[in-house]
Coordinates of C-alpha atoms in Angstrom, one line a residue:
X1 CA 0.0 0.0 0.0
X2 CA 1.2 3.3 -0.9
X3 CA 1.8 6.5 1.1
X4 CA -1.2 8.0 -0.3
X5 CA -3.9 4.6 0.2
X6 CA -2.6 4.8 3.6
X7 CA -3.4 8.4 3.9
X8 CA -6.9 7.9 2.7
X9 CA -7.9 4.9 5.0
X10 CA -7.0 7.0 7.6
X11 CA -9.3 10.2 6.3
X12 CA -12.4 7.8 5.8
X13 CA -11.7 6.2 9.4
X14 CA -11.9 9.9 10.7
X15 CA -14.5 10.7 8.0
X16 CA -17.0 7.6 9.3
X17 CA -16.5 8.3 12.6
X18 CA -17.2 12.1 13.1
X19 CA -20.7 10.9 11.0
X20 CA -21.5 8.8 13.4
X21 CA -20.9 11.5 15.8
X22 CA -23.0 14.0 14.0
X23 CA -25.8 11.3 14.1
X24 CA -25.5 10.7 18.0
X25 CA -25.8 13.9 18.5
X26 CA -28.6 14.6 17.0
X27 CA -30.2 11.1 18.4
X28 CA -30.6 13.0 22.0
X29 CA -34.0 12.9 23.1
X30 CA -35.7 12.6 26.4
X31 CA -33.6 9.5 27.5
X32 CA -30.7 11.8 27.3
X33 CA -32.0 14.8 29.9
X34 CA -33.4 11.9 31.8
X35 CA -29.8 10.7 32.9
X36 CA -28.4 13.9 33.4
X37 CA -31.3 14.9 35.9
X38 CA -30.4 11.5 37.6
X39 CA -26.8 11.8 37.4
X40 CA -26.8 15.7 39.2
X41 CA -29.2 14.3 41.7
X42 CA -27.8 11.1 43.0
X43 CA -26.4 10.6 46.6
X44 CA -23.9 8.2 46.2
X45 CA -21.2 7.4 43.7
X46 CA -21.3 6.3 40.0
X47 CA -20.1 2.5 38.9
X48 CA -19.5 2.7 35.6
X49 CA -19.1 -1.1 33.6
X50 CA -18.2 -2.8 30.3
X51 CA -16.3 -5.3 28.9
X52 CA -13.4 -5.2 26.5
X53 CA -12.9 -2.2 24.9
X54 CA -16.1 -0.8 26.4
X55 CA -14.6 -1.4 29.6
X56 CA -11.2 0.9 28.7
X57 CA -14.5 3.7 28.1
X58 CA -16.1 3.2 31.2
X59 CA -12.9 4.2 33.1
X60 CA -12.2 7.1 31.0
X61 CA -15.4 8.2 31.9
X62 CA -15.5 6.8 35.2
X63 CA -12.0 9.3 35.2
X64 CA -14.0 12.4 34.3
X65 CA -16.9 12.3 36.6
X66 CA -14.4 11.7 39.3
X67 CA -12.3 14.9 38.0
X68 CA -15.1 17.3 38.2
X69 CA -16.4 16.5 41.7
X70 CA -18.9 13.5 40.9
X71 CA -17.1 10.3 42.6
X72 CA -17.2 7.5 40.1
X73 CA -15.5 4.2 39.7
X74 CA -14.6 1.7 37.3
X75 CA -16.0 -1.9 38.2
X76 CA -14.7 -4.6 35.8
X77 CA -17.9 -7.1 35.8
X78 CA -16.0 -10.0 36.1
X79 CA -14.0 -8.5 39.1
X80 CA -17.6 -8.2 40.4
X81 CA -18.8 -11.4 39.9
X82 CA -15.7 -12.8 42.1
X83 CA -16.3 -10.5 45.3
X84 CA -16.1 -6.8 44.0
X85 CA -19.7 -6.6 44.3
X86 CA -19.3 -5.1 47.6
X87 CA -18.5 -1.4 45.9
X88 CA -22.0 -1.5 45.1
X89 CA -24.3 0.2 47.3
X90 CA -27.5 2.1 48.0
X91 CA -27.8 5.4 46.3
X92 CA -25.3 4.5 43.3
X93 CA -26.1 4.7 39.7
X94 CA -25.0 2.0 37.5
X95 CA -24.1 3.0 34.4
X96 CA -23.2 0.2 31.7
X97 CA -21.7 0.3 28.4
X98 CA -22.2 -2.5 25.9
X99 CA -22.5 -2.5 22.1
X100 CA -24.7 -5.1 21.6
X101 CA -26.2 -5.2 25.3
X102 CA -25.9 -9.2 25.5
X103 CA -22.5 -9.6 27.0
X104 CA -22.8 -12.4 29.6
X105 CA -20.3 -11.3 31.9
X106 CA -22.5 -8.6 33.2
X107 CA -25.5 -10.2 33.7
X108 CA -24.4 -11.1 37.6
X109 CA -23.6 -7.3 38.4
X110 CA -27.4 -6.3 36.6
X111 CA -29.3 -9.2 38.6
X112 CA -27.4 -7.7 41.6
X113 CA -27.9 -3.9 41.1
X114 CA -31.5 -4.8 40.4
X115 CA -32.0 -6.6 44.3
X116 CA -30.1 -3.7 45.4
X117 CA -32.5 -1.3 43.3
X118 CA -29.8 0.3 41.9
X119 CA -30.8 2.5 39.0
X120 CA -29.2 1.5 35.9
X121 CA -28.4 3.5 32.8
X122 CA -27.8 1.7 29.6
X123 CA -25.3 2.6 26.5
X124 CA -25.5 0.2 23.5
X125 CA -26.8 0.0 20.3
X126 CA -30.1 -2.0 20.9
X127 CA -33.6 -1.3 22.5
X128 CA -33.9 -4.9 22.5
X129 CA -31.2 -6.0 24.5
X130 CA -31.2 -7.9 27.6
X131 CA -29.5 -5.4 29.0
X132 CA -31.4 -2.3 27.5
X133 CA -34.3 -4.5 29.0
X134 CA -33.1 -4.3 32.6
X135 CA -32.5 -0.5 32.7
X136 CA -34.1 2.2 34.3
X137 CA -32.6 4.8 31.1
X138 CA -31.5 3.3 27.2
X139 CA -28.8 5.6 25.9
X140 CA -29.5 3.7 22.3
X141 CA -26.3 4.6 19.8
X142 CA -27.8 5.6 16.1
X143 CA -27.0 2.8 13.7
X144 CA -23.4 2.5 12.7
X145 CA -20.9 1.0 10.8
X146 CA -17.5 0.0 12.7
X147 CA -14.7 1.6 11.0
X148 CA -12.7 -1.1 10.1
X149 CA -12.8 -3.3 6.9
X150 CA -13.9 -6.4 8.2
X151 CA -16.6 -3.8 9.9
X152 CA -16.0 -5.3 13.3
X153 CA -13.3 -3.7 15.5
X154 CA -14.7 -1.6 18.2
X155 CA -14.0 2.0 16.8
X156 CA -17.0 4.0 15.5
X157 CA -18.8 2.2 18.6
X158 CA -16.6 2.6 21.1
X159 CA -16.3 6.7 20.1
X160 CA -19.4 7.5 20.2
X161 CA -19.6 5.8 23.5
X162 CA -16.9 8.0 24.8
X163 CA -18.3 10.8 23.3
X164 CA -21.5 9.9 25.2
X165 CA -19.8 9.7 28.5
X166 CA -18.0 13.2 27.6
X167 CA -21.7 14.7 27.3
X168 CA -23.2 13.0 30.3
X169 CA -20.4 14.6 32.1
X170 CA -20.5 18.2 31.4
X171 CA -24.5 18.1 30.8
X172 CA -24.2 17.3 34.4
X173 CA -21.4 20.0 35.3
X174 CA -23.8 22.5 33.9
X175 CA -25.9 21.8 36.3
X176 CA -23.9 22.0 39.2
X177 CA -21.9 24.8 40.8
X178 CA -18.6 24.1 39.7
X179 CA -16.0 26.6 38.4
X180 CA -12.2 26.8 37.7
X181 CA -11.8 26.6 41.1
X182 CA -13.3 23.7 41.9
X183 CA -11.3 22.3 39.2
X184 CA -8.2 23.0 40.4
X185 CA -8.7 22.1 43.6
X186 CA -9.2 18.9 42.3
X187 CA -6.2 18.9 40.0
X188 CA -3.5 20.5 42.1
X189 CA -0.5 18.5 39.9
X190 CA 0.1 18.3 36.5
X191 CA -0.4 21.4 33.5
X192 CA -3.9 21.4 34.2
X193 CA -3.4 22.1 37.9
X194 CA -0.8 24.7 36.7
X195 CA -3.0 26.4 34.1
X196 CA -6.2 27.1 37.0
X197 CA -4.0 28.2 39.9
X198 CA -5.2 31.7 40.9
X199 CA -2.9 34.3 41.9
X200 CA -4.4 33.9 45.1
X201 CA -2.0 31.0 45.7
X202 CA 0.9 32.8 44.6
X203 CA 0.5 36.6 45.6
X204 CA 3.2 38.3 48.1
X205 CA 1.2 40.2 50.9
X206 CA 4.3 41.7 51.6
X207 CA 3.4 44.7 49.7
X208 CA 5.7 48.2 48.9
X209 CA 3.6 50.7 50.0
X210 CA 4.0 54.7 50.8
X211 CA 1.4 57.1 51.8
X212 CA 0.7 60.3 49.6
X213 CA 2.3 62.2 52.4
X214 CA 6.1 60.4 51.8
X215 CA 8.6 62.2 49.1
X216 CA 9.9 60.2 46.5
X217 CA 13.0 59.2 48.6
X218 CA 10.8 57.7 50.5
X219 CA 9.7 55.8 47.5
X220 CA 13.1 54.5 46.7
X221 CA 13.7 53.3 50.0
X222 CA 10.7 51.0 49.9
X223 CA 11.2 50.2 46.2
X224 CA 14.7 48.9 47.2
X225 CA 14.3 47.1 49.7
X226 CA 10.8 45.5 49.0
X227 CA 12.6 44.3 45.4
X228 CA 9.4 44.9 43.2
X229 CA 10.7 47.6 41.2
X230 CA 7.9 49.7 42.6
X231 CA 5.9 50.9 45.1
X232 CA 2.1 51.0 45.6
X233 CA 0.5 54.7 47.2
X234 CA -2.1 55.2 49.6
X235 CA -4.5 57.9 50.4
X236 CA -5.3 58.6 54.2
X237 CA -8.1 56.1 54.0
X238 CA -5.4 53.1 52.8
X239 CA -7.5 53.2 49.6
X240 CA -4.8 52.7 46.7
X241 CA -4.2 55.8 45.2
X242 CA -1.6 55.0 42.3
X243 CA 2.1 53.8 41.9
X244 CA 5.1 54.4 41.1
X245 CA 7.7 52.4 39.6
X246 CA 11.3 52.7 38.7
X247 CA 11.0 53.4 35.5
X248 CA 9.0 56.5 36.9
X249 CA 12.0 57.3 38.8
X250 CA 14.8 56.8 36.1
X251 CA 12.6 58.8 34.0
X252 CA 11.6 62.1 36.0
X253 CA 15.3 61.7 38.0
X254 CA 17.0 64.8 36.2
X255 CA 13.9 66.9 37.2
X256 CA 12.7 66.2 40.5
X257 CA 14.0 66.6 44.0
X258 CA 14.0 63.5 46.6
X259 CA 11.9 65.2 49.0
X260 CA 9.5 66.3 46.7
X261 CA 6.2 64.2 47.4
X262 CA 6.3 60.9 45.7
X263 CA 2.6 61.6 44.1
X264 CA 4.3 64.1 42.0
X265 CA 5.8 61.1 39.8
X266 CA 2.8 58.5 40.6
X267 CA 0.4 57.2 37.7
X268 CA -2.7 57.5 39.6
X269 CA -4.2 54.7 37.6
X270 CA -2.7 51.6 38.2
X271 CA -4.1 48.2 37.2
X272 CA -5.3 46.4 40.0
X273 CA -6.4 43.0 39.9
X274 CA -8.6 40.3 41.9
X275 CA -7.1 37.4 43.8
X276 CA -9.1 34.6 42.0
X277 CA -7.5 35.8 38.6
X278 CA -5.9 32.9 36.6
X279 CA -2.2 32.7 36.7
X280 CA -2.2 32.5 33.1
X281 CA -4.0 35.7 32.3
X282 CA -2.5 37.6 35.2
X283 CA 1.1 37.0 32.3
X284 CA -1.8 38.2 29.0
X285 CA -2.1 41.1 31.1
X286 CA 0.8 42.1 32.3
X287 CA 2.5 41.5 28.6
X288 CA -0.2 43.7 27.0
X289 CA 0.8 46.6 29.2
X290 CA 4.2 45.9 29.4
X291 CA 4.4 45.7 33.0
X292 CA 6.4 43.6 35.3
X293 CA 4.2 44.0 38.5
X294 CA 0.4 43.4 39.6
X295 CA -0.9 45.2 42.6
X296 CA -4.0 42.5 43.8
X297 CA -6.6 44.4 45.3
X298 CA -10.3 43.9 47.1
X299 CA -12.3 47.1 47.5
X300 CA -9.9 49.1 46.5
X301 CA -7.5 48.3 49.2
X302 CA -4.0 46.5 48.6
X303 CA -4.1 42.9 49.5
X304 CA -1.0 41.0 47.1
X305 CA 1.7 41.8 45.0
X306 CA 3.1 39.7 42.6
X307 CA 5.8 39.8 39.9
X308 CA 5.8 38.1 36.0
X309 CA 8.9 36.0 36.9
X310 CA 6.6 34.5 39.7
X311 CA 3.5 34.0 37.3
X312 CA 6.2 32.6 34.6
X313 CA 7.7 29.8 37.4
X314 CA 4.1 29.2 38.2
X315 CA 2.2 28.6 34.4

């Protein structure tokens, strides 16, 4: 096979697939909302199940309810059948994935989760299923074609069951109270951890300050020894009044005196941010105004300082 055949098996793999996708997701009816509603309202955890390649699913998705607050597990059926059953209890939601709904090795879990009056949530590709038969909600997957030539690998089946999961997921997230925060408390390793972190967890509350009483040597002494390369002003009320940085000073130093006031050289708007912004936009900002420094401020009063090198070690 040539370099180009080999190109185009790949596009029509790709090609099949994201039309089976289009088709799923226009399949969601009333079945769909159903488990969402269930999924935001339940008390206990979600067990998530399949065999085979459905199974290497079910623990991706198992992995992103857990990741946005929902716990959620993975429970291998056959693992069940052997004394895992145990992870099973009142309140959980069973959710099972299974092309053809027919695969024997999770009849045992079902028969339990049904004593147990579990509700159970179906994926698969049949109403008629023994196991679309024994749920509470059928997810039913359009008609498809797998995307392999003999037509039976699990590939156009298996996506759109992870692209099921995906939408289960944040169709439930929607519904709950969960920001970037939340998030990240969740993921505190790793480039996603990175990427939420507010400057909250990073600020220096150790801030330069001067009040727009103190003369501009006054300024420098703080700006030295604080090592910001400026220094934040504050009116009689500690309100923040504006700043001053050394690029102020270097610029107005062959026309001032030292004990003039500082506020003659001080830009009375500075930027002031929140706590709870994003490391990663605190840098966007700081680059667009081609400033090394953020003054963090609540109610107009100085809380946090922080620097771009500090962002940059942080992102």
């Amino acid at each position: 096979m040539n370099k180009s055949k080999i190109k185009k098996v790949g596009q029509d793999v790709i090609k099949l697939e994201s039309m089976a996708l289009n088709k799923l997701s226009r399949s969601l009816g009333k079945d769909f909302v159903q488990a969402v509603e269930l999924i935001a309202s339940q008390n206990g955890k979600i067990i998530i199940s399949g065999v085979g390649k459905s199974g290497n699913i079910a623990g991706k998705i198992a992995a992103s309810f857990t990741s946005t607050g929902i716990p959620a597990i993975y429970l291998n059926p056959v693992d069940a059948s052997h004394g895992d059953m145990g992870i099973v209890e009142k309140n959980d939601i069973l959710i099972v994935l299974s092309n053809s709904g027919e695969s024997h090795e999770l009849s045992d879990l079902i028969n339990f989760s049904k004593k147990k009056k579990i509700k159970i949530i179906s994926i698969t590709s049949t109403s008629k299923s023994l196991l679309s038969k024994n749920s509470d909600i059928n997810l039913i997957l359009p008609s498809h074609k797998e995307a392999d030539k003999l037509q039976t690998i699990p590939t156009t089946s298996t996506t759109m069951s992870l692209a099921l999961g995906d939408a289960l997921c944040c169709s439930v997230l929607s519904l709950r109270k969960f920001d970037k925060k939340s998030f990240s408390e969740l993921h505190p390793g790793g480039k996603i951890g990175k990427k939420l972190k507010t400057l909250s967890e990073i600020m220096d509350t150790d801030i330069p300050i001067i009040h727009n009483k103190s003369s501009i040597i006054d300024a420098v002494l703080v700006m030295t020894e604080k090592k910001y390369g400026c220094v934040v002003v504050l009116d009689k009320s500690n309100n923040i009044k504006g700043i001053i940085t050394d690029g102020d000073l270097r610029r107005s130093i062959e026309k001032i005196d030292i004990q003039e006031k500082a506020t003659n050289i001080m830009k009375s708007k500075p930027i002031v941010v929140a706590d709870d912004l994003l490391i990663s936009s605190a840098i966007v900002l700081m680059n667009k105004h081609s400033i090394t420094s953020l003054i963090i401020g609540r109610k107009n009063k100085p809380i946090g300082i922080v620097n771009i090198k500090k962002c940059l070690e942080n992102d």
